[in-house]
PDB file of C-alpha atoms in Angstrom:
ATOM      1  CA  VAL A   1     118.443 124.783 152.017  1.00  0.00           C
ATOM      2  CA  ILE A   2     117.849 126.864 155.109  1.00  0.00           C
ATOM      3  CA  ASN A   3     116.701 125.144 158.304  1.00  0.00           C
ATOM      4  CA  PRO A   4     116.015 127.144 161.438  1.00  0.00           C
ATOM      5  CA  ASN A   5     117.405 125.414 164.514  1.00  0.00           C
ATOM      6  CA  PRO A   6     114.887 125.178 167.395  1.00  0.00           C
ATOM      7  CA  GLN A   7     117.670 126.052 169.886  1.00  0.00           C
ATOM      8  CA  GLY A   8     118.593 129.133 167.909  1.00  0.00           C
ATOM      9  CA  GLY A   9     120.560 129.798 164.811  1.00  0.00           C
ATOM     10  CA  VAL A  10     120.144 128.648 161.240  1.00  0.00           C
ATOM     11  CA  THR A  11     121.710 125.779 159.313  1.00  0.00           C
ATOM     12  CA  TYR A  12     122.646 126.460 155.704  1.00  0.00           C
ATOM     13  CA  LEU A  13     123.335 123.666 153.218  1.00  0.00           C
ATOM     14  CA  PHE A  14     124.968 124.522 149.926  1.00  0.00           C
ATOM     15  CA  ASP A  15     125.196 122.400 146.822  1.00  0.00           C
ATOM     16  CA  ASP A  16     128.007 123.060 144.358  1.00  0.00           C
ATOM     17  CA  VAL A  17     126.351 122.980 140.930  1.00  0.00           C
ATOM     18  CA  THR A  18     129.445 124.092 139.013  1.00  0.00           C
ATOM     19  CA  ALA A  19     129.987 120.705 137.358  1.00  0.00           C
ATOM     20  CA  GLN A  20     126.311 120.455 136.428  1.00  0.00           C
ATOM     21  CA  PHE A  21     126.414 123.991 134.992  1.00  0.00           C
ATOM     22  CA  HIS A  22     129.491 123.151 132.887  1.00  0.00           C
ATOM     23  CA  LEU A  23     127.896 119.925 131.676  1.00  0.00           C
ATOM     24  CA  GLN A  24     124.720 121.764 130.660  1.00  0.00           C
ATOM     25  CA  SER A  25     126.762 124.470 128.915  1.00  0.00           C
ATOM     26  CA  SER A  26     128.749 121.846 127.012  1.00  0.00           C
ATOM     27  CA  PHE A  27     125.558 120.051 126.011  1.00  0.00           C
ATOM     28  CA  ASN A  28     123.986 123.297 124.788  1.00  0.00           C
ATOM     29  CA  ALA A  29     127.109 124.162 122.769  1.00  0.00           C
ATOM     30  CA  LEU A  30     127.211 120.680 121.203  1.00  0.00           C
ATOM     31  CA  THR A  31     123.528 120.914 120.335  1.00  0.00           C
ATOM     32  CA  ARG A  32     124.108 124.265 118.605  1.00  0.00           C
ATOM     33  CA  VAL A  33     127.072 122.840 116.659  1.00  0.00           C
ATOM     34  CA  GLN A  34     125.028 119.818 115.581  1.00  0.00           C
ATOM     35  CA  SER A  35     122.170 122.011 114.454  1.00  0.00           C
ATOM     36  CA  GLU A  36     124.467 124.360 112.523  1.00  0.00           C
ATOM     37  CA  THR A  37     126.230 121.399 110.907  1.00  0.00           C
ATOM     38  CA  LEU A  38     123.010 119.769 109.751  1.00  0.00           C
ATOM     39  CA  ASP A  39     121.592 123.066 108.549  1.00  0.00           C
ATOM     40  CA  SER A  40     124.694 123.898 106.495  1.00  0.00           C
ATOM     41  CA  LEU A  41     125.088 120.551 104.690  1.00  0.00           C
ATOM     42  CA  LYS A  42     124.336 120.572 100.974  1.00  0.00           C
ATOM     43  CA  GLU A  43     123.297 116.911 101.127  1.00  0.00           C
ATOM     44  CA  GLY A  44     119.816 116.057 102.199  1.00  0.00           C
ATOM     45  CA  VAL A  45     119.773 114.206 105.503  1.00  0.00           C
ATOM     46  CA  ALA A  46     116.817 112.305 106.881  1.00  0.00           C
ATOM     47  CA  VAL A  47     116.501 110.102 109.952  1.00  0.00           C
ATOM     48  CA  PHE A  48     114.074 107.190 110.062  1.00  0.00           C
ATOM     49  CA  GLY A  49     113.073 105.150 113.074  1.00  0.00           C
ATOM     50  CA  THR A  50     113.027 101.394 113.428  1.00  0.00           C
ATOM     51  CA  ASP A  51     109.395 101.550 112.343  1.00  0.00           C
ATOM     52  CA  GLY A  52     110.577 102.866 108.948  1.00  0.00           C
ATOM     53  CA  ARG A  53     108.930 106.227 109.484  1.00  0.00           C
ATOM     54  CA  HIS A  54     110.468 109.627 108.856  1.00  0.00           C
ATOM     55  CA  LYS A  55     111.517 111.368 112.090  1.00  0.00           C
ATOM     56  CA  PHE A  56     113.737 114.287 111.110  1.00  0.00           C
ATOM     57  CA  ASN A  57     115.367 116.004 108.133  1.00  0.00           C
ATOM     58  CA  ASN A  58     117.622 118.950 107.413  1.00  0.00           C
ATOM     59  CA  PRO A  59     116.812 121.980 105.206  1.00  0.00           C
ATOM     60  CA  ALA A  60     118.760 120.545 102.234  1.00  0.00           C
ATOM     61  CA  PHE A  61     116.426 117.535 102.217  1.00  0.00           C
ATOM     62  CA  GLU A  62     113.485 119.915 101.921  1.00  0.00           C
ATOM     63  CA  LYS A  63     115.173 121.875  99.130  1.00  0.00           C
ATOM     64  CA  ILE A  64     116.057 118.741  97.147  1.00  0.00           C
ATOM     65  CA  THR A  65     112.674 117.023  97.506  1.00  0.00           C
ATOM     66  CA  GLY A  66     110.289 119.965  97.723  1.00  0.00           C
ATOM     67  CA  TYR A  67     108.642 118.462 100.809  1.00  0.00           C
ATOM     68  CA  SER A  68     108.542 120.330 104.107  1.00  0.00           C
ATOM     69  CA  ALA A  69     109.322 118.442 107.306  1.00  0.00           C
ATOM     70  CA  ASP A  70     105.683 118.734 108.398  1.00  0.00           C
ATOM     71  CA  GLU A  71     104.573 116.916 105.246  1.00  0.00           C
ATOM     72  CA  VAL A  72     106.909 113.941 105.593  1.00  0.00           C
ATOM     73  CA  ILE A  73     107.318 113.332 109.329  1.00  0.00           C
ATOM     74  CA  GLY A  74     105.706 109.969 109.990  1.00  0.00           C
ATOM     75  CA  LEU A  75     105.755 108.791 106.368  1.00  0.00           C
ATOM     76  CA  GLU A  76     107.458 105.553 105.383  1.00  0.00           C
ATOM     77  CA  GLY A  77     110.849 105.928 103.743  1.00  0.00           C
ATOM     78  CA  ARG A  78     109.787 104.994 100.245  1.00  0.00           C
ATOM     79  CA  PHE A  79     107.678 108.099  99.609  1.00  0.00           C
ATOM     80  CA  LEU A  80     110.405 109.508  97.339  1.00  0.00           C
ATOM     81  CA  VAL A  81     110.360 106.382  95.149  1.00  0.00           C
ATOM     82  CA  ARG A  82     106.562 106.433  94.850  1.00  0.00           C
ATOM     83  CA  ASP A  83     105.374 103.541  92.644  1.00  0.00           C
ATOM     84  CA  ASP A  84     108.684 103.266  90.762  1.00  0.00           C
ATOM     85  CA  LEU A  85     109.609 100.055  92.587  1.00  0.00           C
ATOM     86  CA  GLN A  86     111.278  98.215  89.680  1.00  0.00           C
ATOM     87  CA  GLN A  87     114.730  99.637  90.347  1.00  0.00           C
ATOM     88  CA  PRO A  88     117.658  97.216  90.703  1.00  0.00           C
ATOM     89  CA  ASP A  89     119.351  99.131  93.534  1.00  0.00           C
ATOM     90  CA  LEU A  90     116.243  99.065  95.720  1.00  0.00           C
ATOM     91  CA  GLU A  91     117.062  95.482  96.652  1.00  0.00           C
ATOM     92  CA  GLU A  92     120.469  96.628  97.956  1.00  0.00           C
ATOM     93  CA  ILE A  93     118.716  99.141 100.223  1.00  0.00           C
ATOM     94  CA  ARG A  94     116.173  96.552 101.405  1.00  0.00           C
ATOM     95  CA  THR A  95     118.961  94.100 102.213  1.00  0.00           C
ATOM     96  CA  ALA A  96     121.050  96.744 104.001  1.00  0.00           C
ATOM     97  CA  LEU A  97     118.020  97.737 106.089  1.00  0.00           C
ATOM     98  CA  ARG A  98     117.287  94.121 107.023  1.00  0.00           C
ATOM     99  CA  GLU A  99     120.931  93.551 107.963  1.00  0.00           C
ATOM    100  CA  LYS A 100     121.245  96.979 109.654  1.00  0.00           C
ATOM    101  CA  ARG A 101     124.347  97.894 107.683  1.00  0.00           C
ATOM    102  CA  ALA A 102     125.440 100.749 105.444  1.00  0.00           C
ATOM    103  CA  GLY A 103     124.317 100.679 101.834  1.00  0.00           C
ATOM    104  CA  THR A 104     124.356 102.771  98.676  1.00  0.00           C
ATOM    105  CA  ALA A 105     121.949 102.911  95.778  1.00  0.00           C
ATOM    106  CA  LEU A 106     121.382 104.874  92.625  1.00  0.00           C
ATOM    107  CA  LEU A 107     117.659 105.640  92.552  1.00  0.00           C
ATOM    108  CA  ARG A 108     115.069 107.497  90.576  1.00  0.00           C
ATOM    109  CA  ASN A 109     113.246 109.646  93.111  1.00  0.00           C
ATOM    110  CA  TYR A 110     110.371 112.070  92.732  1.00  0.00           C
ATOM    111  CA  ARG A 111     109.963 115.530  94.156  1.00  0.00           C
ATOM    112  CA  LYS A 112     106.727 116.782  95.624  1.00  0.00           C
ATOM    113  CA  ASP A 113     105.812 118.335  92.251  1.00  0.00           C
ATOM    114  CA  GLY A 114     106.298 114.953  90.540  1.00  0.00           C
ATOM    115  CA  THR A 115     109.540 115.740  88.723  1.00  0.00           C
ATOM    116  CA  GLN A 116     112.015 112.899  88.653  1.00  0.00           C
ATOM    117  CA  PHE A 117     115.589 113.238  89.870  1.00  0.00           C
ATOM    118  CA  TRP A 118     118.436 110.788  90.170  1.00  0.00           C
ATOM    119  CA  ASN A 119     119.697 110.313  93.667  1.00  0.00           C
ATOM    120  CA  GLU A 120     122.756 108.612  95.059  1.00  0.00           C
ATOM    121  CA  LEU A 121     121.328 107.375  98.345  1.00  0.00           C
ATOM    122  CA  HIS A 122     123.562 106.405 101.235  1.00  0.00           C
ATOM    123  CA  ILE A 123     122.117 104.792 104.341  1.00  0.00           C
ATOM    124  CA  PHE A 124     123.968 104.385 107.605  1.00  0.00           C
ATOM    125  CA  PRO A 125     122.750 102.450 110.628  1.00  0.00           C
ATOM    126  CA  VAL A 126     122.916 104.560 113.764  1.00  0.00           C
ATOM    127  CA  GLU A 127     121.715 103.355 117.137  1.00  0.00           C
ATOM    128  CA  ILE A 128     120.681 106.254 119.337  1.00  0.00           C
ATOM    129  CA  VAL A 129     117.857 106.420 121.836  1.00  0.00           C
ATOM    130  CA  VAL A 130     115.878 109.662 121.694  1.00  0.00           C
ATOM    131  CA  ASP A 131     112.727 109.971 123.790  1.00  0.00           C
ATOM    132  CA  TYR A 132     112.645 106.188 124.173  1.00  0.00           C
ATOM    133  CA  THR A 133     112.658 105.738 120.385  1.00  0.00           C
ATOM    134  CA  ASP A 134     115.575 103.894 118.838  1.00  0.00           C
ATOM    135  CA  LEU A 135     116.550 105.835 115.697  1.00  0.00           C
ATOM    136  CA  TRP A 136     118.729 103.719 113.497  1.00  0.00           C
ATOM    137  CA  CYS A 137     118.585 104.705 109.856  1.00  0.00           C
ATOM    138  CA  LEU A 138     120.300 107.823 108.602  1.00  0.00           C
ATOM    139  CA  LEU A 139     119.839 108.668 104.931  1.00  0.00           C
ATOM    140  CA  VAL A 140     122.111 110.990 102.996  1.00  0.00           C
ATOM    141  CA  LEU A 141     120.749 112.120  99.641  1.00  0.00           C
ATOM    142  CA  VAL A 142     123.215 113.251  97.014  1.00  0.00           C
ATOM    143  CA  PRO A 143     121.151 114.501  94.076  1.00  0.00           C
ATOM    144  CA  LEU A 144     122.811 113.833  90.731  1.00  0.00           C
ATOM    145  CA  TYR A 145     121.756 116.874  88.758  1.00  0.00           C
ATOM    146  CA  PHE A 146     123.728 115.953  85.660  1.00  0.00           C
ATOM    147  CA  TYR A 147     123.334 112.183  85.720  1.00  0.00           C
ATOM    148  CA  LYS A 148     122.654 110.447  82.419  1.00  0.00           C
ATOM    149  CA  PRO A 149     121.661 106.782  82.778  1.00  0.00           C
ATOM    150  CA  ALA A 150     123.676 105.781  79.677  1.00  0.00           C
ATOM    151  CA  ASN A 151     126.881 106.949  81.388  1.00  0.00           C
ATOM    152  CA  ALA A 152     127.588 104.082  83.806  1.00  0.00           C
ATOM    153  CA  ASN A 153     130.953 105.508  84.868  1.00  0.00           C
ATOM    154  CA  PHE A 154     129.307 108.634  86.232  1.00  0.00           C
ATOM    155  CA  ARG A 155     127.936 106.679  89.167  1.00  0.00           C
ATOM    156  CA  TYR A 156     131.388 106.315  90.701  1.00  0.00           C
ATOM    157  CA  SER A 157     132.678 109.741  89.775  1.00  0.00           C
ATOM    158  CA  THR A 158     130.118 111.755  91.738  1.00  0.00           C
ATOM    159  CA  ILE A 159     131.168 114.339  94.281  1.00  0.00           C
ATOM    160  CA  THR A 160     132.846 112.510  97.150  1.00  0.00           C
ATOM    161  CA  TYR A 161     132.453 115.103  99.864  1.00  0.00           C
ATOM    162  CA  TYR A 162     129.330 113.273 101.022  1.00  0.00           C
ATOM    163  CA  VAL A 163     131.593 110.751 102.758  1.00  0.00           C
ATOM    164  CA  ILE A 164     133.220 113.425 104.894  1.00  0.00           C
ATOM    165  CA  SER A 165     129.893 115.096 105.646  1.00  0.00           C
ATOM    166  CA  ALA A 166     128.118 111.856 106.478  1.00  0.00           C
ATOM    167  CA  MET A 167     130.878 110.602 108.758  1.00  0.00           C
ATOM    168  CA  ALA A 168     131.101 113.950 110.518  1.00  0.00           C
ATOM    169  CA  LEU A 169     127.337 113.911 110.917  1.00  0.00           C
ATOM    170  CA  LEU A 170     127.401 110.415 112.366  1.00  0.00           C
ATOM    171  CA  ALA A 171     130.083 111.441 114.839  1.00  0.00           C
ATOM    172  CA  ILE A 172     128.077 114.488 115.861  1.00  0.00           C
ATOM    173  CA  ILE A 173     124.809 112.576 116.236  1.00  0.00           C
ATOM    174  CA  ALA A 174     126.469 109.763 118.184  1.00  0.00           C
ATOM    175  CA  THR A 175     127.954 112.081 120.822  1.00  0.00           C
TER     176      THR A 175
END
């Protein structure tokens, strides 16, 4: 700020914005890391708001389901289940959502083209305020490409890297 002095001279006021610059740089770097992490996951990730509507997803979600983000943003979370509501594990998801706790389910889901796929769904409650909207449900889809319903043991022998990815994702989103 420059203020001319009526008796002569000029007063200069300086503001050191170094800390603000470093904070902004750190924020930008973290945002890039988060974006790269989400984009590189093989698991489909979707975020739903407290209203149950789809807010965000990563590219893997689009690849697994066949839906683009533009098609699903704002839809309720059950669009992948369609009318196939008589699935035992759906009650586990409903209960976990009501209690705002983590939950896992083995579900029959349907892609945009109508083809069925088995999905090991993991939900995690996350409380983050973004643009005054409290986002609290993070879904991680692990498609089971080789699942056979008769093989009950397969459910617990699926690829376990989703745990590492999901926890890393939660840590990234929460910071």
